[in-house]
Short mmCIF file of C-alpha atoms in Angstrom, two decimals:
data_model
loop_
_atom_site.label_atom_id
_atom_site.label_comp_id
_atom_site.label_asym_id
_atom_site.label_seq_id
_atom_site.Cartn_x
_atom_site.Cartn_y
_atom_site.Cartn_z
CA MET A 1090 0.00 0.00 0.00
CA THR A 1091 1.22 3.52 -0.77
CA LEU A 1092 -0.11 6.74 0.70
CA LEU A 1093 0.35 10.18 -0.82
CA ARG A 1094 -0.76 13.13 1.30
CA LEU A 1095 -1.84 15.87 -1.06
CA THR A 1096 -3.55 18.57 0.96
CA PRO A 1097 -4.22 18.91 4.71
CA VAL A 1098 -7.85 19.08 5.73
CA ARG A 1099 -9.59 20.21 8.89
CA THR A 1100 -12.88 18.77 10.05
CA SER A 1101 -15.30 20.51 12.36
CA PRO A 1102 -17.36 18.94 15.16
CA ASP A 1103 -20.06 21.58 14.74
CA LYS A 1104 -23.61 20.51 14.10
CA PRO A 1105 -24.56 20.32 10.40
CA THR A 1106 -25.74 23.63 8.97
CA ARG A 1107 -27.37 24.53 5.70
CA ARG A 1108 -24.59 24.28 3.14
CA PRO A 1109 -24.13 26.60 0.18
CA ALA A 1110 -24.84 25.10 -3.21
CA PRO A 1111 -21.87 23.98 -5.28
CA PRO A 1112 -20.81 26.43 -7.98
CA ARG A 1113 -22.39 25.97 -11.39
CA HIS A 1114 -20.32 23.81 -13.69
CA LEU A 1115 -20.42 22.86 -17.36
CA ALA A 1116 -21.44 19.30 -16.42
CA ASP A 1117 -24.54 20.56 -14.60
CA LEU A 1118 -25.94 21.82 -17.91
CA ASP A 1119 -27.18 20.12 -21.03
CA SER A 1120 -26.04 21.33 -24.44
CA ALA A 1121 -28.68 24.04 -24.69
CA GLY A 1122 -27.95 25.22 -21.15
CA ARG A 1123 -24.26 25.53 -21.92
CA ARG A 1124 -24.93 27.64 -25.00
CA SER A 1125 -27.20 29.93 -23.00
CA ALA A 1126 -24.61 30.25 -20.24
CA VAL A 1127 -21.88 31.13 -22.70
CA ALA A 1128 -24.09 33.69 -24.44
CA ALA A 1129 -24.90 35.26 -21.06
CA LEU A 1130 -21.16 35.83 -20.62
CA GLY A 1131 -21.08 37.80 -23.85
CA GLU A 1132 -19.44 35.02 -25.85
CA ARG A 1133 -20.58 33.37 -29.06
CA GLU A 1134 -22.63 30.23 -28.39
CA PHE A 1135 -20.34 27.85 -30.30
CA ARG A 1136 -17.72 28.43 -27.60
CA ALA A 1137 -19.84 26.10 -25.43
CA GLY A 1138 -19.02 23.23 -27.78
CA GLN A 1139 -15.32 24.08 -27.68
CA LEU A 1140 -15.33 24.19 -23.89
CA SER A 1141 -17.20 20.88 -23.74
CA ALA A 1142 -14.74 19.27 -26.17
CA HIS A 1143 -11.87 20.21 -23.88
CA TYR A 1144 -13.53 18.92 -20.71
CA PHE A 1145 -15.22 15.75 -21.98
CA GLY A 1146 -13.15 14.96 -25.06
CA ARG A 1147 -9.60 16.00 -24.24
CA LEU A 1148 -10.04 15.77 -20.43
CA VAL A 1149 -8.44 19.21 -20.14
CA ARG A 1150 -9.24 21.64 -17.32
CA ASP A 1151 -6.42 24.17 -17.61
CA PRO A 1152 -7.68 27.21 -19.57
CA ALA A 1153 -4.13 27.93 -20.75
CA ALA A 1154 -4.27 24.69 -22.76
CA MET A 1155 -7.49 25.71 -24.55
CA THR A 1156 -5.68 27.41 -27.36
CA ASP A 1157 -8.63 27.35 -29.76
CA LEU A 1158 -10.38 29.81 -27.45
CA PRO A 1159 -9.45 33.52 -27.61
CA ALA A 1160 -6.98 34.35 -24.85
CA ALA A 1161 -9.31 37.05 -23.52
CA SER A 1162 -12.14 34.53 -23.17
CA ARG A 1163 -10.39 31.55 -21.62
CA GLU A 1164 -10.24 32.66 -18.00
CA LYS A 1165 -13.76 34.08 -18.06
CA LEU A 1166 -15.27 30.90 -19.48
CA ALA A 1167 -13.23 28.61 -17.25
CA ASN A 1168 -13.95 30.58 -14.09
CA ASP A 1169 -17.68 30.54 -14.76
CA LEU A 1170 -18.17 27.08 -16.22
CA LEU A 1171 -15.18 25.01 -15.06
CA PRO A 1172 -14.80 25.87 -11.36
CA THR A 1173 -12.86 23.49 -9.13
CA LEU A 1174 -15.34 21.07 -7.57
CA LEU A 1175 -13.07 18.34 -6.16
CA THR A 1176 -9.83 18.94 -4.28
CA PRO A 1177 -7.80 15.76 -3.66
CA VAL A 1178 -6.83 15.38 -0.01
CA THR A 1179 -5.17 11.96 0.03
CA GLU A 1180 -4.61 9.15 -2.39
CA GLN A 1181 -3.93 5.54 -1.47
CA ALA A 1182 -2.96 2.68 -3.77
CA CYS A 1183 -2.70 -1.09 -3.58
CA ASP A 1184 -2.68 -4.07 -5.95
CA GLY A 1185 0.60 -2.85 -7.42
CA GLY A 1186 -0.94 0.54 -8.19
CA ALA A 1187 -3.93 -0.93 -10.06
CA THR A 1188 -6.38 0.15 -7.32
CA ARG A 1189 -6.37 3.79 -6.25
CA LYS A 1190 -8.66 5.46 -3.70
CA THR A 1191 -8.94 9.24 -3.55
CA LEU A 1192 -10.41 11.27 -0.72
CA TRP A 1193 -11.90 14.52 -2.03
CA ARG A 1194 -12.80 17.74 -0.27
CA LEU A 1195 -15.76 19.54 -1.83
CA HIS A 1196 -16.29 23.30 -1.94
CA ASP A 1197 -18.07 23.34 1.45
CA GLY A 1198 -15.64 21.04 3.24
CA ALA A 1199 -17.71 17.88 2.79
CA LEU A 1200 -15.65 14.75 2.12
CA VAL A 1201 -16.27 11.93 -0.36
CA GLU A 1202 -14.24 9.04 -1.72
CA SER A 1203 -14.04 7.26 -5.04
CA VAL A 1204 -11.98 4.31 -6.25
CA LEU A 1205 -10.27 3.62 -9.58
CA MET A 1206 -9.69 -0.05 -10.45
CA GLY A 1207 -7.60 -1.23 -13.37
CA TYR A 1208 -7.75 -4.70 -14.95
CA PRO A 1209 -5.92 -6.06 -18.00
CA ASP A 1210 -9.01 -5.56 -20.17
CA ARG A 1211 -10.85 -2.64 -18.57
CA VAL A 1212 -10.74 0.32 -16.21
CA THR A 1213 -13.60 0.88 -13.76
CA VAL A 1214 -14.32 3.76 -11.40
CA CYS A 1215 -16.53 3.42 -8.33
CA ILE A 1216 -18.05 6.82 -7.62
CA SER A 1217 -20.04 8.50 -4.88
CA SER A 1218 -23.42 10.18 -5.35
CA GLN A 1219 -23.78 11.56 -1.82
CA ALA A 1220 -21.45 12.74 0.92
CA GLY A 1221 -22.24 10.06 3.48
CA CYS A 1222 -25.40 7.98 3.33
CA GLY A 1223 -28.75 8.06 5.08
CA MET A 1224 -29.65 4.38 4.68
CA ALA A 1225 -28.01 3.34 7.99
CA CYS A 1226 -27.08 -0.23 7.03
CA PRO A 1227 -25.19 -1.39 10.15
CA PHE A 1228 -22.44 -3.36 8.35
CA CYS A 1229 -21.50 -0.44 6.07
CA ALA A 1230 -19.06 2.25 7.20
CA THR A 1231 -20.69 4.86 4.97
CA GLY A 1232 -24.15 4.15 6.31
CA GLN A 1233 -22.97 4.43 9.87
CA ALA A 1234 -21.49 7.87 9.18
CA GLY A 1235 -24.87 9.35 8.23
CA LEU A 1236 -25.77 11.69 5.38
CA THR A 1237 -24.06 15.04 4.90
CA ARG A 1238 -25.63 16.07 1.60
CA ASN A 1239 -26.39 15.12 -1.98
CA LEU A 1240 -23.75 15.73 -4.61
CA SER A 1241 -24.49 17.92 -7.59
CA THR A 1242 -24.60 16.44 -11.08
CA ALA A 1243 -21.22 17.97 -11.85
CA GLU A 1244 -19.64 16.73 -8.61
CA ILE A 1245 -20.64 13.21 -9.63
CA VAL A 1246 -19.46 13.59 -13.23
CA ASP A 1247 -16.21 15.27 -12.25
CA GLN A 1248 -15.08 12.17 -10.34
CA VAL A 1249 -15.35 10.18 -13.55
CA VAL A 1250 -13.72 12.80 -15.77
CA TRP A 1251 -10.85 13.15 -13.31
CA PHE A 1252 -10.15 9.42 -13.31
CA ALA A 1253 -10.63 9.18 -17.07
CA GLY A 1254 -7.77 11.65 -17.28
CA GLU A 1255 -5.69 9.57 -14.89
CA ALA A 1256 -6.22 6.47 -17.01
CA ALA A 1257 -5.38 8.38 -20.19
CA ARG A 1258 -2.08 9.46 -18.60
CA GLY A 1259 -1.15 5.83 -17.93
CA ALA A 1260 -1.64 5.94 -14.16
CA LEU A 1261 -2.62 2.26 -14.01
CA PRO A 1262 0.26 -0.03 -14.97
CA GLY A 1263 -0.62 -2.86 -17.33
CA CYS A 1264 -4.17 -1.57 -17.87
CA PRO A 1265 -5.95 0.15 -20.77
CA ASP A 1266 -5.59 3.91 -21.01
CA ARG A 1267 -9.32 4.47 -21.41
CA LEU A 1268 -11.87 4.35 -18.63
CA SER A 1269 -14.69 2.05 -19.73
CA ARG A 1270 -16.98 1.33 -16.76
CA VAL A 1271 -18.64 3.34 -14.00
CA VAL A 1272 -20.34 1.88 -10.93
CA PHE A 1273 -22.48 4.00 -8.64
CA MET A 1274 -21.42 1.94 -5.64
CA GLY A 1275 -19.41 4.48 -3.69
CA MET A 1276 -20.77 6.65 -0.90
CA GLY A 1277 -24.50 7.24 -0.79
CA GLU A 1278 -27.74 5.78 -2.10
CA PRO A 1279 -27.85 6.86 -5.77
CA LEU A 1280 -31.63 6.69 -6.11
CA ALA A 1281 -32.04 9.00 -3.09
CA ASN A 1282 -30.33 11.65 -5.25
CA TYR A 1283 -32.37 10.65 -8.26
CA ASN A 1284 -32.44 13.69 -10.56
CA ARG A 1285 -28.74 14.44 -10.28
CA VAL A 1286 -27.73 10.81 -10.74
CA ARG A 1287 -29.96 10.50 -13.80
CA ASP A 1288 -28.49 13.67 -15.28
CA ALA A 1289 -24.97 12.48 -14.47
CA ILE A 1290 -25.64 9.24 -16.35
CA ARG A 1291 -26.72 11.25 -19.38
CA ARG A 1292 -23.57 13.40 -19.24
CA LEU A 1293 -21.39 10.31 -18.98
CA THR A 1294 -23.07 8.57 -21.89
CA ASP A 1295 -23.82 11.44 -24.27
CA PRO A 1296 -21.38 11.39 -27.20
CA ALA A 1297 -18.57 13.93 -27.18
CA PRO A 1298 -18.51 16.86 -27.06
CA ASP A 1299 -21.78 16.85 -25.11
CA GLY A 1300 -20.59 14.09 -22.78
CA LEU A 1301 -17.96 11.47 -22.07
CA GLY A 1302 -19.32 8.95 -24.58
CA LEU A 1303 -19.41 5.89 -22.31
CA SER A 1304 -21.72 2.98 -23.06
CA GLN A 1305 -24.90 2.91 -20.98
CA ARG A 1306 -24.43 -0.84 -20.65
CA HIS A 1307 -21.13 -0.19 -18.87
CA ILE A 1308 -22.77 1.81 -16.09
CA THR A 1309 -24.17 0.16 -12.96
CA VAL A 1310 -26.49 1.91 -10.50
CA SER A 1311 -26.79 0.37 -7.06
CA THR A 1312 -29.74 0.75 -4.69
CA VAL A 1313 -30.85 -0.69 -1.38
CA GLY A 1314 -34.35 -0.91 -2.83
CA LEU A 1315 -36.13 2.45 -3.14
CA VAL A 1316 -39.08 0.96 -4.97
CA PRO A 1317 -40.69 4.10 -6.47
CA ALA A 1318 -37.30 5.27 -7.75
CA ILE A 1319 -36.62 1.86 -9.36
CA HIS A 1320 -39.89 2.14 -11.27
CA ARG A 1321 -39.02 5.70 -12.25
CA LEU A 1322 -35.59 4.61 -13.50
CA ALA A 1323 -37.21 1.92 -15.61
CA GLU A 1324 -39.17 4.63 -17.44
CA GLU A 1325 -36.03 6.59 -18.36
CA LYS A 1326 -35.29 4.25 -21.30
CA LEU A 1327 -31.69 3.83 -20.17
CA GLN A 1328 -29.69 0.64 -20.61
CA VAL A 1329 -27.77 0.81 -17.33
CA THR A 1330 -27.45 -2.21 -15.05
CA LEU A 1331 -29.49 -2.11 -11.86
CA ALA A 1332 -27.82 -3.63 -8.81
CA VAL A 1333 -30.08 -4.30 -5.81
CA SER A 1334 -28.35 -4.62 -2.45
CA LEU A 1335 -30.56 -7.33 -0.97
CA HIS A 1336 -28.32 -9.02 1.67
CA ALA A 1337 -31.17 -11.15 3.07
CA PRO A 1338 -34.04 -13.08 1.48
CA ASP A 1339 -36.37 -12.77 4.50
CA ASP A 1340 -37.96 -9.61 5.84
CA GLU A 1341 -37.13 -10.30 9.48
CA LEU A 1342 -33.38 -10.20 8.88
CA ARG A 1343 -33.44 -7.61 6.11
CA ASP A 1344 -35.31 -5.20 8.39
CA GLU A 1345 -32.15 -5.19 10.50
CA LEU A 1346 -29.48 -5.29 7.79
CA VAL A 1347 -31.16 -2.85 5.40
CA PRO A 1348 -33.47 -0.62 7.46
CA VAL A 1349 -35.31 0.74 4.39
CA ASN A 1350 -36.83 -2.76 4.18
CA GLN A 1351 -39.19 -1.62 6.93
CA ARG A 1352 -40.77 0.57 4.22
CA TRP A 1353 -40.42 -1.68 1.15
CA LYS A 1354 -40.32 -5.40 1.79
CA VAL A 1355 -38.32 -8.05 -0.08
CA ALA A 1356 -41.24 -9.00 -2.33
CA GLU A 1357 -41.84 -5.37 -3.34
CA VAL A 1358 -38.16 -4.80 -4.07
CA LEU A 1359 -37.90 -7.92 -6.23
CA ASP A 1360 -41.12 -7.05 -8.06
CA ALA A 1361 -39.68 -3.61 -8.86
CA ALA A 1362 -36.47 -5.25 -10.05
CA ASP A 1363 -38.54 -7.54 -12.29
CA ALA A 1364 -40.30 -4.52 -13.74
CA TYR A 1365 -36.95 -2.91 -14.48
CA ALA A 1366 -35.71 -6.06 -16.20
CA ARG A 1367 -38.87 -6.31 -18.31
CA GLN A 1368 -38.74 -2.67 -19.34
CA THR A 1369 -35.05 -2.61 -20.22
CA GLY A 1370 -34.23 -6.21 -21.07
CA ARG A 1371 -31.27 -5.87 -18.69
CA ARG A 1372 -30.46 -8.56 -16.15
CA VAL A 1373 -30.59 -7.26 -12.57
CA SER A 1374 -27.67 -7.89 -10.23
CA ILE A 1375 -28.64 -9.00 -6.71
CA GLU A 1376 -25.87 -7.95 -4.31
CA TYR A 1377 -25.48 -10.14 -1.22
CA ALA A 1378 -22.83 -9.47 1.43
CA MET A 1379 -21.82 -12.76 3.06
CA ILE A 1380 -21.89 -12.26 6.85
CA ARG A 1381 -20.76 -15.09 9.12
CA ASP A 1382 -23.63 -16.74 11.02
CA VAL A 1383 -25.98 -13.89 10.10
CA ASN A 1384 -27.23 -14.34 6.54
CA ASP A 1385 -25.15 -17.26 5.23
CA HIS A 1386 -27.28 -20.19 6.41
CA PRO A 1387 -28.12 -22.96 3.91
CA TRP A 1388 -31.84 -22.39 4.34
CA ARG A 1389 -31.40 -18.74 3.38
CA ALA A 1390 -29.52 -19.79 0.24
CA ASP A 1391 -32.41 -22.10 -0.61
CA LEU A 1392 -34.98 -19.36 0.06
CA LEU A 1393 -33.06 -16.89 -2.09
CA GLY A 1394 -32.84 -19.48 -4.84
CA ARG A 1395 -36.61 -19.99 -4.77
CA LEU A 1396 -37.25 -16.24 -4.83
CA LEU A 1397 -34.98 -15.65 -7.82
CA SER A 1398 -35.63 -18.78 -9.88
CA GLY A 1399 -37.01 -17.80 -13.26
CA ARG A 1400 -36.23 -14.10 -12.86
CA LEU A 1401 -33.88 -12.13 -15.14
CA ALA A 1402 -31.34 -11.74 -12.36
CA HIS A 1403 -28.05 -13.05 -11.09
CA VAL A 1404 -26.53 -13.04 -7.61
CA ASN A 1405 -23.25 -11.33 -6.82
CA LEU A 1406 -21.94 -12.67 -3.49
CA ILE A 1407 -19.71 -10.16 -1.71
CA PRO A 1408 -17.29 -11.29 1.00
CA LEU A 1409 -17.99 -8.91 3.89
CA ASN A 1410 -15.26 -6.32 4.20
CA PRO A 1411 -14.08 -5.28 7.67
CA THR A 1412 -15.14 -1.89 9.02
CA PRO A 1413 -14.10 -0.20 12.28
CA GLY A 1414 -16.15 -1.33 15.27
CA SER A 1415 -18.19 -3.87 13.32
CA ARG A 1416 -19.32 -6.93 15.27
CA TRP A 1417 -19.63 -8.99 12.09
CA ASP A 1418 -17.13 -11.00 10.06
CA ALA A 1419 -17.04 -12.44 6.56
CA SER A 1420 -18.41 -15.92 6.02
CA PRO A 1421 -15.80 -18.71 5.82
CA LYS A 1422 -14.91 -19.71 2.26
CA ASP A 1423 -16.46 -23.16 2.58
CA VAL A 1424 -19.74 -21.58 3.69
CA GLU A 1425 -19.54 -19.11 0.82
CA ARG A 1426 -18.98 -21.94 -1.66
CA GLU A 1427 -21.92 -23.95 -0.31
CA PHE A 1428 -24.18 -20.87 -0.48
CA ALA A 1429 -23.20 -20.36 -4.12
CA ARG A 1430 -23.67 -24.06 -4.90
CA ARG A 1431 -27.23 -24.04 -3.58
CA LEU A 1432 -28.11 -20.95 -5.61
CA ARG A 1433 -26.71 -22.49 -8.79
CA ALA A 1434 -28.59 -25.72 -8.07
CA ALA A 1435 -31.76 -23.62 -8.04
CA GLY A 1436 -30.87 -22.35 -11.52
CA VAL A 1437 -29.67 -18.90 -10.37
CA THR A 1438 -26.49 -17.59 -12.00
CA THR A 1439 -24.10 -16.74 -9.18
CA THR A 1440 -20.69 -15.09 -9.00
CA VAL A 1441 -18.40 -14.09 -6.12
CA ARG A 1442 -17.13 -10.54 -6.32
CA ASP A 1443 -13.42 -9.99 -6.79
CA THR A 1444 -12.79 -7.78 -3.78
CA ARG A 1445 -10.40 -4.94 -4.56
CA GLY A 1446 -9.03 -2.22 -2.28
CA ARG A 1447 -9.63 -3.87 1.09
CA GLU A 1448 -6.13 -2.92 2.27
CA ILE A 1449 -6.90 0.77 1.78
CA ASP A 1450 -10.52 0.67 3.02
CA GLY A 1451 -11.63 1.07 -0.58
CA ALA A 1452 -13.77 -2.05 -0.94
CA CYS A 1453 -17.54 -2.39 -0.80
CA GLY A 1454 -18.96 -0.98 2.44
CA GLN A 1455 -15.64 0.52 3.60
CA LEU A 1456 -15.82 4.07 2.24
CA ALA A 1457 -16.09 6.47 5.17
CA ALA A 1458 -14.27 9.60 3.92
CA SER A 1459 -12.50 10.13 7.21
CA ALA A 1460 -9.59 12.55 7.07
CA GLU A 1461 -8.43 11.19 10.42
CA ALA A 1462 -7.99 7.72 8.89
CA THR A 1463 -5.22 9.09 6.71
#
């Protein structure tokens, strides 16, 4: 593991107060909005396309490098439409540099984390949609920290654009130089910040220069099961993968592990997932953290198999990652294998997640954005 301290940060114990909105950014606006914003600055509207091409296409933020813009216009346009949204505080790396976690400070002092993961055939970034999380899942460090605020569309997009630039500069040894996949599995519940997450997906998938030009099929949106928002997402006509963090097949246990289950029960969540699969034709991923002697019993594997048999879904088993103060441990490997065997015997496609970043608290459920941890 390597640790690079970039910028000191101070946290405050004061009670949360109403926070100022993030500054407007190019990525907050659609194409028409960018043209209007540029015109309001007294510039010709086509400059919006040039600015977008630099940010999304060339991954350039420095106005001095935007030589196709008049020198007198560069600073004005950049100051108004490309303000700094994310300031890196610390960066940690493991897996020989192929996994990199960055702690960011936002304009109001809020902290978020995101993780870049390189593989021989792809580069994936795990991004945050909220500072903290209000879902309160007891085995998740982010959930235990509580919710600070929603991120803006541009704050979400800027994480991806930043790491796309890192990949393009060859920051991940032995990996492609183009970021190809985005997973909304960092801090926060994406569907609790619905409008901004939806708009961020459109910015990431719109072709350049309007967006980053990623494939919708290479974007995954995770949720603990906000049923109305799942139905709403199904109506967006997007081709993103929906990942449902289920973690228990029975309501009694899921009420404890995923408190939102007290509002929307397992059957309702799976019905909403079915509706999403029917509308989009996309297989739903059922996320299941394997917790020793809590949710890894054979009878729960059998129940989950019965619930999912015949559905357009697969199960992604996640070895529980350690978090500070947690009373729970990961299931033993033989228990994990038996759980997977029973699911497959029921005809349910099942995989075990390749856990990355555990050594730097960058794996699933570990993101806490604590400056003190660095």
